mmCIF file of C-alpha atoms in Angstrom:
data_model
loop_
_atom_site.group_PDB
_atom_site.id
_atom_site.type_symbol
_atom_site.label_atom_id
_atom_site.label_comp_id
_atom_site.label_asym_id
_atom_site.label_seq_id
_atom_site.Cartn_x
_atom_site.Cartn_y
_atom_site.Cartn_z
ATOM 1 C CA MET A 1 117.442 54.354 164.057
ATOM 2 C CA ASP A 2 113.988 53.113 165.114
ATOM 3 C CA VAL A 3 113.429 50.918 168.051
ATOM 4 C CA LYS A 4 110.668 48.524 168.780
ATOM 5 C CA LEU A 5 109.485 47.666 172.432
ATOM 6 C CA TYR A 6 107.838 44.463 173.614
ATOM 7 C CA LYS A 7 105.603 44.097 176.682
ATOM 8 C CA LYS A 8 107.399 43.344 179.810
ATOM 9 C CA THR A 9 106.447 41.857 182.943
ATOM 10 C CA GLY A 10 107.991 41.404 186.555
ATOM 11 C CA VAL A 11 110.829 42.646 186.343
ATOM 12 C CA ASP A 12 113.672 43.434 188.688
ATOM 13 C CA LEU A 13 116.359 45.399 187.631
ATOM 14 C CA SER A 14 118.941 47.813 188.622
ATOM 15 C CA PHE A 15 120.331 51.059 186.524
ATOM 16 C CA THR A 16 122.683 53.452 187.405
ATOM 17 C CA ALA A 17 121.211 57.201 186.859
ATOM 18 C CA PRO A 18 122.913 59.235 184.305
ATOM 19 C CA PRO A 19 124.509 62.738 185.524
ATOM 20 C CA SER A 20 121.977 65.525 185.651
ATOM 21 C CA LYS A 21 121.871 67.713 182.611
ATOM 22 C CA SER A 22 120.745 70.614 184.613
ATOM 23 C CA TYR A 23 123.697 70.377 187.015
ATOM 24 C CA SER A 24 125.841 70.290 184.265
ATOM 25 C CA HIS A 25 124.717 73.355 182.424
ATOM 26 C CA ARG A 26 124.773 75.679 185.596
ATOM 27 C CA ALA A 27 128.123 74.077 186.777
ATOM 28 C CA LEU A 28 130.009 74.616 183.581
ATOM 29 C CA ILE A 29 128.834 78.593 183.652
ATOM 30 C CA CYS A 30 129.944 79.198 186.990
ATOM 31 C CA ALA A 31 133.368 77.456 186.208
ATOM 32 C CA ALA A 32 133.549 79.394 183.223
ATOM 33 C CA LEU A 33 133.179 82.601 185.108
ATOM 34 C CA ALA A 34 135.203 81.343 188.062
ATOM 35 C CA ASP A 35 138.846 82.919 189.213
ATOM 36 C CA GLY A 36 141.380 79.909 188.115
ATOM 37 C CA PRO A 37 140.985 76.149 186.545
ATOM 38 C CA SER A 38 138.016 74.285 187.508
ATOM 39 C CA GLU A 39 136.885 70.686 187.195
ATOM 40 C CA ILE A 40 133.641 69.158 186.823
ATOM 41 C CA LEU A 41 133.365 65.445 187.825
ATOM 42 C CA SER A 42 130.884 62.965 186.290
ATOM 43 C CA PRO A 43 129.134 65.994 183.838
ATOM 44 C CA LEU A 44 126.366 64.573 181.598
ATOM 45 C CA PHE A 45 128.261 64.199 178.138
ATOM 46 C CA SER A 46 124.981 64.514 175.717
ATOM 47 C CA ASP A 47 124.279 66.742 172.669
ATOM 48 C CA ASP A 48 123.009 69.803 174.856
ATOM 49 C CA ILE A 49 126.070 69.618 177.219
ATOM 50 C CA SER A 50 128.144 69.989 173.836
ATOM 51 C CA ILE A 51 126.313 72.696 172.772
ATOM 52 C CA THR A 52 127.059 74.727 176.048
ATOM 53 C CA CYS A 53 130.579 73.952 175.961
ATOM 54 C CA ARG A 54 131.023 74.932 172.373
ATOM 55 C CA GLY A 55 128.804 78.218 173.255
ATOM 56 C CA LEU A 56 131.551 79.097 175.921
ATOM 57 C CA SER A 57 134.357 77.964 173.460
ATOM 58 C CA ALA A 58 133.286 80.538 171.184
ATOM 59 C CA LEU A 59 133.393 83.245 174.007
ATOM 60 C CA GLY A 60 136.869 82.526 174.398
ATOM 61 C CA VAL A 61 136.601 80.083 177.464
ATOM 62 C CA GLU A 62 139.206 77.358 177.238
ATOM 63 C CA LEU A 63 137.778 73.838 177.945
ATOM 64 C CA SER A 64 138.919 70.443 177.445
ATOM 65 C CA ARG A 65 137.580 66.840 178.258
ATOM 66 C CA SER A 66 139.211 64.402 180.301
ATOM 67 C CA ASP A 67 138.318 60.918 181.489
ATOM 68 C CA GLY A 68 134.864 61.452 183.523
ATOM 69 C CA SER A 69 135.116 65.052 183.691
ATOM 70 C CA ILE A 70 135.479 68.366 181.786
ATOM 71 C CA LEU A 71 138.483 71.131 182.850
ATOM 72 C CA VAL A 72 137.146 74.378 182.570
ATOM 73 C CA GLU A 73 139.599 77.534 182.639
ATOM 74 C CA GLY A 74 137.482 80.306 184.314
ATOM 75 C CA THR A 75 137.639 83.748 182.764
ATOM 76 C CA GLY A 76 137.164 85.512 186.586
ATOM 77 C CA GLY A 77 134.141 87.170 184.325
ATOM 78 C CA VAL A 78 136.511 88.809 182.103
ATOM 79 C CA PHE A 79 135.970 87.282 178.620
ATOM 80 C CA PRO A 80 138.438 87.933 175.652
ATOM 81 C CA ASP A 81 137.547 90.020 172.582
ATOM 82 C CA MET A 82 136.303 87.518 169.750
ATOM 83 C CA GLY A 83 135.053 90.190 167.586
ATOM 84 C CA GLU A 84 131.873 89.319 166.215
ATOM 85 C CA VAL A 85 130.493 85.889 167.780
ATOM 86 C CA THR A 86 127.717 83.506 166.054
ATOM 87 C CA ILE A 87 126.610 80.432 168.501
ATOM 88 C CA ASP A 88 124.447 77.894 167.054
ATOM 89 C CA CYS A 89 122.423 76.595 170.002
ATOM 90 C CA GLY A 90 120.564 73.383 167.963
ATOM 91 C CA ASN A 91 117.879 72.705 170.190
ATOM 92 C CA SER A 92 119.134 73.289 173.202
ATOM 93 C CA GLY A 93 117.331 76.161 174.862
ATOM 94 C CA THR A 94 118.797 75.916 178.292
ATOM 95 C CA SER A 95 122.161 76.621 176.120
ATOM 96 C CA LEU A 96 120.622 79.676 174.439
ATOM 97 C CA ARG A 97 118.906 81.262 177.464
ATOM 98 C CA PHE A 98 121.989 80.702 179.664
ATOM 99 C CA LEU A 99 124.304 81.863 176.952
ATOM 100 C CA THR A 100 121.831 85.087 176.389
ATOM 101 C CA THR A 101 122.649 86.831 179.905
ATOM 102 C CA LEU A 102 126.569 85.774 179.654
ATOM 103 C CA SER A 103 126.802 87.137 176.492
ATOM 104 C CA LEU A 104 126.534 90.684 178.149
ATOM 105 C CA LEU A 105 130.041 90.194 180.040
ATOM 106 C CA SER A 106 131.899 89.629 176.551
ATOM 107 C CA PRO A 107 133.221 92.361 174.951
ATOM 108 C CA SER A 108 132.272 90.830 171.500
ATOM 109 C CA ASP A 109 128.934 91.314 170.076
ATOM 110 C CA VAL A 110 127.078 87.854 170.030
ATOM 111 C CA LEU A 111 124.174 86.271 167.703
ATOM 112 C CA LEU A 112 122.623 83.314 169.315
ATOM 113 C CA THR A 113 120.691 81.308 166.638
ATOM 114 C CA GLY A 114 119.295 77.311 166.832
ATOM 115 C CA SER A 115 117.225 74.993 165.324
ATOM 116 C CA ARG A 116 114.029 75.475 163.320
ATOM 117 C CA ARG A 117 111.869 74.822 166.473
ATOM 118 C CA MET A 118 114.410 77.183 168.561
ATOM 119 C CA MET A 119 113.006 79.528 166.399
ATOM 120 C CA GLU A 120 109.608 79.587 168.022
ATOM 121 C CA ARG A 121 111.212 79.358 171.482
ATOM 122 C CA PRO A 122 110.047 82.309 173.698
ATOM 123 C CA ILE A 123 113.400 84.420 175.049
ATOM 124 C CA GLY A 124 111.323 88.180 174.869
ATOM 125 C CA GLY A 125 110.904 87.631 178.791
ATOM 126 C CA LEU A 126 114.931 87.299 179.158
ATOM 127 C CA ALA A 127 115.679 89.978 176.476
ATOM 128 C CA ASP A 128 113.126 92.148 178.440
ATOM 129 C CA ALA A 129 115.109 92.024 181.581
ATOM 130 C CA ILE A 130 118.426 92.464 179.875
ATOM 131 C CA MET A 131 117.443 95.642 178.568
ATOM 132 C CA GLN A 132 116.529 96.928 181.788
ATOM 133 C CA SER A 133 119.930 96.257 182.932
ATOM 134 C CA GLY A 134 122.182 97.743 180.050
ATOM 135 C CA GLY A 135 121.682 95.117 177.568
ATOM 136 C CA VAL A 136 121.065 95.688 173.829
ATOM 137 C CA ILE A 137 118.866 93.277 171.849
ATOM 138 C CA ARG A 138 118.412 93.063 168.227
ATOM 139 C CA TYR A 139 115.868 90.261 167.028
ATOM 140 C CA PHE A 140 116.502 88.859 163.462
ATOM 141 C CA GLY A 141 113.305 86.770 163.110
ATOM 142 C CA GLU A 142 109.674 87.117 165.099
ATOM 143 C CA GLU A 143 109.862 89.360 168.077
ATOM 144 C CA GLY A 144 110.577 87.895 171.260
ATOM 145 C CA CYS A 145 112.423 84.741 170.130
ATOM 146 C CA PRO A 146 115.440 83.809 168.521
ATOM 147 C CA PRO A 147 117.990 84.535 166.474
ATOM 148 C CA LEU A 148 118.945 87.746 168.506
ATOM 149 C CA ARG A 149 122.262 89.504 168.908
ATOM 150 C CA ILE A 150 123.477 90.623 172.286
ATOM 151 C CA SER A 151 125.466 93.602 173.181
ATOM 152 C CA GLY A 152 125.593 96.240 175.909
ATOM 153 C CA GLU A 153 126.549 95.377 179.426
ATOM 154 C CA PHE A 154 125.348 93.971 182.354
ATOM 155 C CA ILE A 155 124.596 97.002 184.795
ATOM 156 C CA GLY A 156 122.427 94.796 187.466
ATOM 157 C CA GLY A 157 120.255 96.571 189.920
ATOM 158 C CA LYS A 158 116.625 95.590 190.258
ATOM 159 C CA VAL A 159 114.838 94.133 187.008
ATOM 160 C CA VAL A 160 111.385 92.855 186.808
ATOM 161 C CA VAL A 161 110.935 89.398 184.921
ATOM 162 C CA ASP A 162 108.405 87.596 183.095
ATOM 163 C CA ALA A 163 109.306 83.916 183.990
ATOM 164 C CA SER A 164 105.883 82.733 183.129
ATOM 165 C CA LYS A 165 106.619 80.786 180.187
ATOM 166 C CA SER A 166 110.688 79.417 181.705
ATOM 167 C CA SER A 167 112.521 79.836 184.877
ATOM 168 C CA GLN A 168 115.559 79.819 182.895
ATOM 169 C CA PHE A 169 114.933 83.285 182.316
ATOM 170 C CA ILE A 170 115.788 83.944 185.794
ATOM 171 C CA SER A 171 118.588 81.158 186.310
ATOM 172 C CA SER A 172 120.479 82.818 183.329
ATOM 173 C CA LEU A 173 120.297 86.313 185.192
ATOM 174 C CA MET A 174 121.174 84.885 188.435
ATOM 175 C CA LEU A 175 124.147 82.863 187.134
ATOM 176 C CA CYS A 176 125.744 86.188 185.762
ATOM 177 C CA GLY A 177 124.680 88.080 188.867
ATOM 178 C CA PRO A 178 127.792 88.170 191.159
ATOM 179 C CA TYR A 179 129.742 90.009 187.946
ATOM 180 C CA SER A 180 127.281 92.342 187.495
ATOM 181 C CA ASP A 181 128.202 96.207 187.506
ATOM 182 C CA ILE A 182 126.129 96.892 191.069
ATOM 183 C CA PRO A 183 124.425 94.183 192.816
ATOM 184 C CA LEU A 184 121.720 92.195 191.295
ATOM 185 C CA GLU A 185 117.889 91.994 192.390
ATOM 186 C CA ILE A 186 115.596 89.976 190.198
ATOM 187 C CA MET A 187 111.897 90.087 191.110
ATOM 188 C CA PRO A 188 109.530 87.630 189.224
ATOM 189 C CA LYS A 189 106.324 89.144 187.531
ATOM 190 C CA GLY A 190 103.503 86.947 188.069
ATOM 191 C CA SER A 191 103.832 83.358 188.161
ATOM 192 C CA VAL A 192 107.192 81.324 187.629
ATOM 193 C CA ALA A 193 107.042 78.380 185.783
ATOM 194 C CA SER A 194 109.023 75.302 186.719
ATOM 195 C CA ARG A 195 110.155 77.092 189.678
ATOM 196 C CA SER A 196 112.284 74.278 191.392
ATOM 197 C CA TYR A 197 114.763 74.836 188.793
ATOM 198 C CA ILE A 198 115.910 77.925 190.362
ATOM 199 C CA ASP A 199 116.495 76.142 193.179
ATOM 200 C CA ILE A 200 119.191 74.085 191.393
ATOM 201 C CA THR A 201 120.647 77.019 190.176
ATOM 202 C CA ALA A 202 121.076 78.878 193.619
ATOM 203 C CA ASP A 203 122.433 75.217 194.908
ATOM 204 C CA VAL A 204 125.173 75.301 192.134
ATOM 205 C CA MET A 205 126.056 79.078 192.534
ATOM 206 C CA LYS A 206 126.595 78.577 196.321
ATOM 207 C CA SER A 207 128.766 75.563 195.992
ATOM 208 C CA PHE A 208 130.854 78.133 193.939
ATOM 209 C CA GLY A 209 130.758 80.497 196.704
ATOM 210 C CA ALA A 210 128.080 82.927 195.430
ATOM 211 C CA ASP A 211 125.872 84.753 197.852
ATOM 212 C CA VAL A 212 122.462 84.145 196.966
ATOM 213 C CA VAL A 213 119.605 85.395 198.920
ATOM 214 C CA LEU A 214 115.680 84.619 198.520
ATOM 215 C CA ASN A 215 113.975 87.490 200.380
ATOM 216 C CA THR A 216 110.504 87.611 201.952
ATOM 217 C CA ASP A 217 108.862 89.509 198.593
ATOM 218 C CA GLY A 218 109.852 86.771 196.472
ATOM 219 C CA CYS A 219 112.913 88.878 195.111
ATOM 220 C CA TRP A 220 116.224 86.929 194.184
ATOM 221 C CA GLU A 221 119.545 88.968 195.490
ATOM 222 C CA ILE A 222 122.795 88.281 194.317
ATOM 223 C CA LYS A 223 125.681 89.948 195.621
ATOM 224 C CA GLN A 224 128.547 90.927 194.058
ATOM 225 C CA GLY A 225 131.836 88.809 194.190
ATOM 226 C CA THR A 226 133.288 85.824 192.117
ATOM 227 C CA TYR A 227 132.849 82.109 191.841
ATOM 228 C CA SER A 228 135.567 80.301 193.366
ATOM 229 C CA SER A 229 137.269 77.396 191.248
ATOM 230 C CA GLY A 230 138.015 73.754 192.473
ATOM 231 C CA LYS A 231 136.213 70.386 191.884
ATOM 232 C CA TYR A 232 132.148 70.177 191.141
ATOM 233 C CA HIS A 233 130.619 66.924 191.123
ATOM 234 C CA VAL A 234 127.628 66.513 189.209
ATOM 235 C CA GLU A 235 124.703 64.238 191.124
ATOM 236 C CA GLY A 236 122.246 62.174 189.231
ATOM 237 C CA ASP A 237 119.564 62.949 187.042
ATOM 238 C CA TYR A 238 116.041 62.550 188.690
ATOM 239 C CA SER A 239 114.303 63.251 185.464
ATOM 240 C CA SER A 240 116.185 60.417 183.540
ATOM 241 C CA ALA A 241 115.508 58.188 185.962
ATOM 242 C CA SER A 242 111.949 58.828 185.976
ATOM 243 C CA TYR A 243 111.493 56.420 183.109
ATOM 244 C CA LEU A 244 113.407 53.698 184.854
ATOM 245 C CA PHE A 245 110.926 54.090 187.771
ATOM 246 C CA ALA A 246 108.198 54.070 185.552
ATOM 247 C CA THR A 247 109.116 50.760 184.130
ATOM 248 C CA ALA A 248 108.589 49.072 187.610
ATOM 249 C CA ALA A 249 105.278 51.097 187.551
ATOM 250 C CA VAL A 250 103.835 49.638 184.570
ATOM 251 C CA CYS A 251 105.570 46.450 184.169
ATOM 252 C CA GLY A 252 105.148 45.239 187.853
ATOM 253 C CA GLY A 253 108.485 44.043 189.863
ATOM 254 C CA SER A 254 110.941 46.232 191.065
ATOM 255 C CA VAL A 255 113.827 48.929 189.761
ATOM 256 C CA THR A 256 116.564 50.306 191.825
ATOM 257 C CA VAL A 257 118.253 53.242 190.227
ATOM 258 C CA ASN A 258 121.563 54.361 191.779
ATOM 259 C CA ASN A 259 123.902 57.371 191.386
ATOM 260 C CA LEU A 260 120.725 59.644 192.971
ATOM 261 C CA ASN A 261 120.708 61.977 196.146
ATOM 262 C CA PRO A 262 117.776 61.287 198.440
ATOM 263 C CA ALA A 263 118.259 64.885 199.648
ATOM 264 C CA SER A 264 118.101 66.492 196.069
ATOM 265 C CA VAL A 265 116.514 69.656 195.427
ATOM 266 C CA GLN A 266 115.344 68.503 191.914
ATOM 267 C CA GLY A 267 112.031 68.842 191.371
ATOM 268 C CA ASP A 268 111.720 66.008 189.315
ATOM 269 C CA PHE A 269 112.304 64.033 192.546
ATOM 270 C CA ARG A 270 108.421 64.544 192.922
ATOM 271 C CA PHE A 271 107.867 61.839 190.220
ATOM 272 C CA LEU A 272 108.152 59.436 192.819
ATOM 273 C CA GLU A 273 105.917 61.180 195.102
ATOM 274 C CA ALA A 274 103.325 60.560 192.199
ATOM 275 C CA LEU A 275 104.298 56.892 191.866
ATOM 276 C CA LEU A 276 103.663 56.547 195.762
ATOM 277 C CA CYS A 277 100.098 58.285 195.134
ATOM 278 C CA MET A 278 99.406 55.458 192.587
ATOM 279 C CA GLY A 279 99.828 52.574 194.210
ATOM 280 C CA CYS A 280 103.745 51.878 193.962
ATOM 281 C CA SER A 281 105.961 51.760 196.826
ATOM 282 C CA ILE A 282 109.467 53.857 197.559
ATOM 283 C CA SER A 283 112.297 52.968 199.637
ATOM 284 C CA TYR A 284 115.794 55.295 199.326
ATOM 285 C CA GLY A 285 119.169 54.057 200.029
ATOM 286 C CA GLU A 286 122.358 55.990 200.527
ATOM 287 C CA SER A 287 122.580 57.154 196.891
ATOM 288 C CA SER A 288 119.903 55.011 195.588
ATOM 289 C CA VAL A 289 116.141 54.708 195.170
ATOM 290 C CA ARG A 290 113.795 51.418 194.776
ATOM 291 C CA VAL A 291 110.344 51.190 193.283
ATOM 292 C CA VAL A 292 108.212 48.435 193.753
ATOM 293 C CA SER A 293 104.799 48.187 192.134
ATOM 294 C CA GLU A 294 102.007 45.227 191.782
ATOM 295 C CA GLY A 295 101.385 46.207 188.418
ATOM 296 C CA ILE A 296 97.816 47.821 189.595
ATOM 297 C CA LEU A 297 97.697 51.241 189.366
ATOM 298 C CA LYS A 298 95.005 54.254 190.263
ATOM 299 C CA GLY A 299 94.742 57.473 188.884
ATOM 300 C CA ILE A 300 95.880 60.583 189.910
ATOM 301 C CA GLU A 301 95.138 64.413 190.586
ATOM 302 C CA ILE A 302 98.186 66.528 190.627
ATOM 303 C CA ASP A 303 99.807 69.860 190.094
ATOM 304 C CA MET A 304 103.016 69.438 187.853
ATOM 305 C CA SER A 305 104.094 72.769 187.459
ATOM 306 C CA SER A 306 107.224 72.688 189.544
ATOM 307 C CA CYS A 307 108.512 69.472 187.644
ATOM 308 C CA PRO A 308 107.768 69.863 184.196
ATOM 309 C CA ASP A 309 110.267 67.067 182.784
ATOM 310 C CA VAL A 310 108.501 64.410 183.942
ATOM 311 C CA VAL A 311 105.112 65.263 182.933
ATOM 312 C CA GLN A 312 105.009 63.165 179.544
ATOM 313 C CA THR A 313 106.539 59.985 181.927
ATOM 314 C CA LEU A 314 103.631 60.510 184.186
ATOM 315 C CA ALA A 315 101.405 60.509 181.534
ATOM 316 C CA ALA A 316 103.193 57.463 180.117
ATOM 317 C CA VAL A 317 102.281 55.645 183.745
ATOM 318 C CA CYS A 318 98.713 57.119 183.782
ATOM 319 C CA VAL A 319 97.310 55.420 180.736
ATOM 320 C CA PHE A 320 97.570 51.890 182.888
ATOM 321 C CA ALA A 321 95.931 53.231 185.889
ATOM 322 C CA LYS A 322 92.352 51.893 186.544
ATOM 323 C CA THR A 323 91.032 55.260 187.051
ATOM 324 C CA ARG A 324 91.322 58.590 185.265
ATOM 325 C CA SER A 325 94.329 61.104 186.055
ATOM 326 C CA ILE A 326 93.991 64.691 185.855
ATOM 327 C CA ILE A 327 97.594 66.695 185.398
ATOM 328 C CA SER A 328 97.366 70.605 185.989
ATOM 329 C CA GLY A 329 100.048 73.495 185.827
ATOM 330 C CA ILE A 330 101.523 72.208 182.332
ATOM 331 C CA SER A 331 100.797 75.251 180.191
ATOM 332 C CA HIS A 332 104.309 75.973 179.513
ATOM 333 C CA LEU A 333 105.048 72.848 178.094
ATOM 334 C CA LYS A 334 103.890 74.030 174.617
ATOM 335 C CA TYR A 335 107.473 75.945 174.120
ATOM 336 C CA LYS A 336 109.245 72.971 175.057
ATOM 337 C CA GLU A 337 111.730 70.958 172.310
ATOM 338 C CA SER A 338 108.205 70.294 170.786
ATOM 339 C CA ASP A 339 104.859 71.286 171.996
ATOM 340 C CA ARG A 340 104.612 68.439 174.787
ATOM 341 C CA ILE A 341 100.686 68.709 175.426
ATOM 342 C CA ASP A 342 100.370 67.485 171.906
ATOM 343 C CA ALA A 343 102.992 65.215 172.132
ATOM 344 C CA VAL A 344 101.169 63.386 175.439
ATOM 345 C CA ARG A 345 98.071 63.530 173.155
ATOM 346 C CA ARG A 346 99.522 61.752 170.518
ATOM 347 C CA MET A 347 101.159 59.118 172.690
ATOM 348 C CA VAL A 348 98.054 58.681 174.993
ATOM 349 C CA GLU A 349 95.575 58.386 172.223
ATOM 350 C CA GLY A 350 97.965 56.321 170.091
ATOM 351 C CA CYS A 351 98.150 53.500 172.695
ATOM 352 C CA GLY A 352 94.279 53.692 172.606
ATOM 353 C CA ALA A 353 93.552 55.744 176.267
ATOM 354 C CA GLY A 354 91.149 58.763 176.471
ATOM 355 C CA PHE A 355 92.999 62.469 175.994
ATOM 356 C CA GLU A 356 91.306 65.817 177.201
ATOM 357 C CA GLU A 357 92.203 69.003 177.277
ATOM 358 C CA ALA A 358 90.820 71.283 180.289
ATOM 359 C CA GLY A 359 91.969 75.051 179.679
ATOM 360 C CA ASP A 360 95.374 75.721 178.890
ATOM 361 C CA ASP A 361 96.939 73.996 181.669
ATOM 362 C CA THR A 362 95.154 70.698 182.517
ATOM 363 C CA ILE A 363 94.921 67.798 180.740
ATOM 364 C CA ILE A 364 92.609 64.344 181.486
ATOM 365 C CA ILE A 365 93.877 60.788 180.886
ATOM 366 C CA THR A 366 91.448 58.224 181.420
ATOM 367 C CA PRO A 367 91.615 54.110 180.739
ATOM 368 C CA GLY A 368 91.333 52.535 177.394
ATOM 369 C CA ASP A 369 91.675 49.361 175.518
ATOM 370 C CA LEU A 370 95.335 49.655 174.977
ATOM 371 C CA HIS A 371 97.416 48.412 172.229
ATOM 372 C CA GLY A 372 100.896 49.126 170.621
ATOM 373 C CA PHE A 373 101.375 52.162 167.921
ATOM 374 C CA GLU A 374 103.968 54.012 166.159
ATOM 375 C CA LEU A 375 105.623 57.081 167.634
ATOM 376 C CA HIS A 376 107.076 59.920 166.110
ATOM 377 C CA PRO A 377 108.899 62.005 168.799
ATOM 378 C CA GLU A 378 109.559 64.977 166.264
ATOM 379 C CA ASP A 379 113.318 65.125 167.918
ATOM 380 C CA ASP A 380 111.820 65.167 171.460
ATOM 381 C CA HIS A 381 114.165 63.306 173.648
ATOM 382 C CA ARG A 382 111.348 62.811 176.343
ATOM 383 C CA THR A 383 108.644 61.819 174.246
ATOM 384 C CA ALA A 384 110.740 59.062 172.883
ATOM 385 C CA MET A 385 111.958 57.786 176.448
ATOM 386 C CA SER A 386 108.092 58.355 177.548
ATOM 387 C CA GLY A 387 106.909 56.114 174.345
ATOM 388 C CA ALA A 388 109.167 53.717 175.755
ATOM 389 C CA VAL A 389 107.523 53.080 179.122
ATOM 390 C CA ILE A 390 104.017 52.747 177.254
ATOM 391 C CA GLY A 391 105.782 50.196 174.761
ATOM 392 C CA LEU A 392 106.844 48.111 178.010
ATOM 393 C CA GLY A 393 103.770 48.210 179.411
ATOM 394 C CA THR A 394 101.715 47.474 176.127
ATOM 395 C CA GLY A 395 103.888 45.944 173.835
ATOM 396 C CA ASP A 396 104.427 46.436 170.109
ATOM 397 C CA VAL A 397 105.296 50.106 170.176
ATOM 398 C CA THR A 398 107.572 51.419 167.565
ATOM 399 C CA ILE A 399 109.452 54.863 168.168
ATOM 400 C CA LYS A 400 110.973 56.460 165.108
ATOM 401 C CA ASP A 401 114.057 58.123 164.827
ATOM 402 C CA ALA A 402 115.073 56.988 168.372
ATOM 403 C CA GLU A 403 118.410 58.728 168.424
ATOM 404 C CA CYS A 404 116.917 61.665 169.654
ATOM 405 C CA VAL A 405 117.645 60.625 173.268
ATOM 406 C CA SER A 406 121.210 61.859 172.791
ATOM 407 C CA LYS A 407 120.258 65.446 173.824
ATOM 408 C CA SER A 408 119.931 64.124 177.827
ATOM 409 C CA TYR A 409 120.121 60.318 178.245
ATOM 410 C CA PRO A 410 122.866 59.141 175.394
ATOM 411 C CA GLY A 411 122.509 55.845 177.332
ATOM 412 C CA PHE A 412 119.039 55.145 177.179
ATOM 413 C CA TRP A 413 118.804 52.353 174.610
ATOM 414 C CA ASP A 414 122.092 50.819 175.789
ATOM 415 C CA ASP A 415 120.759 50.377 179.164
ATOM 416 C CA LEU A 416 117.398 48.932 178.156
ATOM 417 C CA MET A 417 119.145 46.601 175.926
ATOM 418 C CA GLU A 418 121.734 45.804 178.854
ATOM 419 C CA ALA A 419 118.568 45.323 181.007
ATOM 420 C CA GLY A 420 116.954 42.633 178.470
ATOM 421 C CA LEU A 421 114.228 45.355 178.009
ATOM 422 C CA LEU A 422 114.908 46.092 174.191
ATOM 423 C CA GLU A 423 115.442 43.344 171.537
ATOM 424 C CA GLU A 424 114.934 44.981 168.495
ATOM 425 C CA TRP A 425 116.424 48.241 166.567
ATOM 426 C CA PHE A 426 116.755 49.024 163.100
#
């Protein structure tokens, strides 16, 4: 499916944020390990979450979908022997990384594979940490990338993790930490990409009863124990909401997004701080956020290392600023569903703004004579939705293969259509 966006001005809209993809993934892993049945309330139903569910099923976890929830029969950390297991994770890096450590708790040998792009995405930092803790890893392609076979055991102890390319390496270990043979200590080696997502992991684990401690030396300590089963409600997603907030910024007017936790630990919450610095006003309700803009934006200089999933959204807003913007801390975007630094370049240059790379982790966006263009998102959901933001500000933007948004926000185009922002698809 292709969609075409036309310029909109003076919007006054209200949306409901979809459930958080990050929280949904983590809740499913915790529920699968818990003692007894759990119900995940209001989870995200998307391509990525379906992949995680299929992976858990392949490991012997019983799951069923009810109206607005997922029922998970916890294993207590004891998985059945399923023989040799192969799990195709498609283009879901989160699924593959979380299932990597989880596979150590299974008596089965597990082969994890995925899409062509997945074969280029790094897993070595996590695999090296697993091998420090009793795991056995065999690669079947490029060293440090999927596909890989996991066997061995999860002893625990102190492991050193290079998480400079993804904080999910740490999160994967943390989620399984209560079930290691001895207490697990995770020591990051150097800088940690997207550190705020570790906070989400700890938040979910604590909700399921885990004892998680961040020591003063920066080491995560996971006490042995078990997760408690029960009901878990998934909060709304700030990264998905960013495209809706950005619509207010570039079109002028107001957008209210409901189903959001104003006290959330989601790092993508910081996108609102960026909009505030660019000239928007922000107000908070009990479970909603409202962004108001006069459509006059100024450039920004900001480090986005803690919230990479909204970099493309911010870049889409920056092309409408009157002055240049400098976005830093983004080197790890090269290892996402696509090379997202190059994706930003294609978007920014495509609409007529200026783009420049300054080293490995910084881009500069400068004003230009904006116009419509055709965007190929290369199967990256965030590129497609960020392109829609530009289209609503400039008009005449066609997004090819737009169905890729199903990875994280399946109802995105429907929400735009219902709001009167999308009129043409083919």
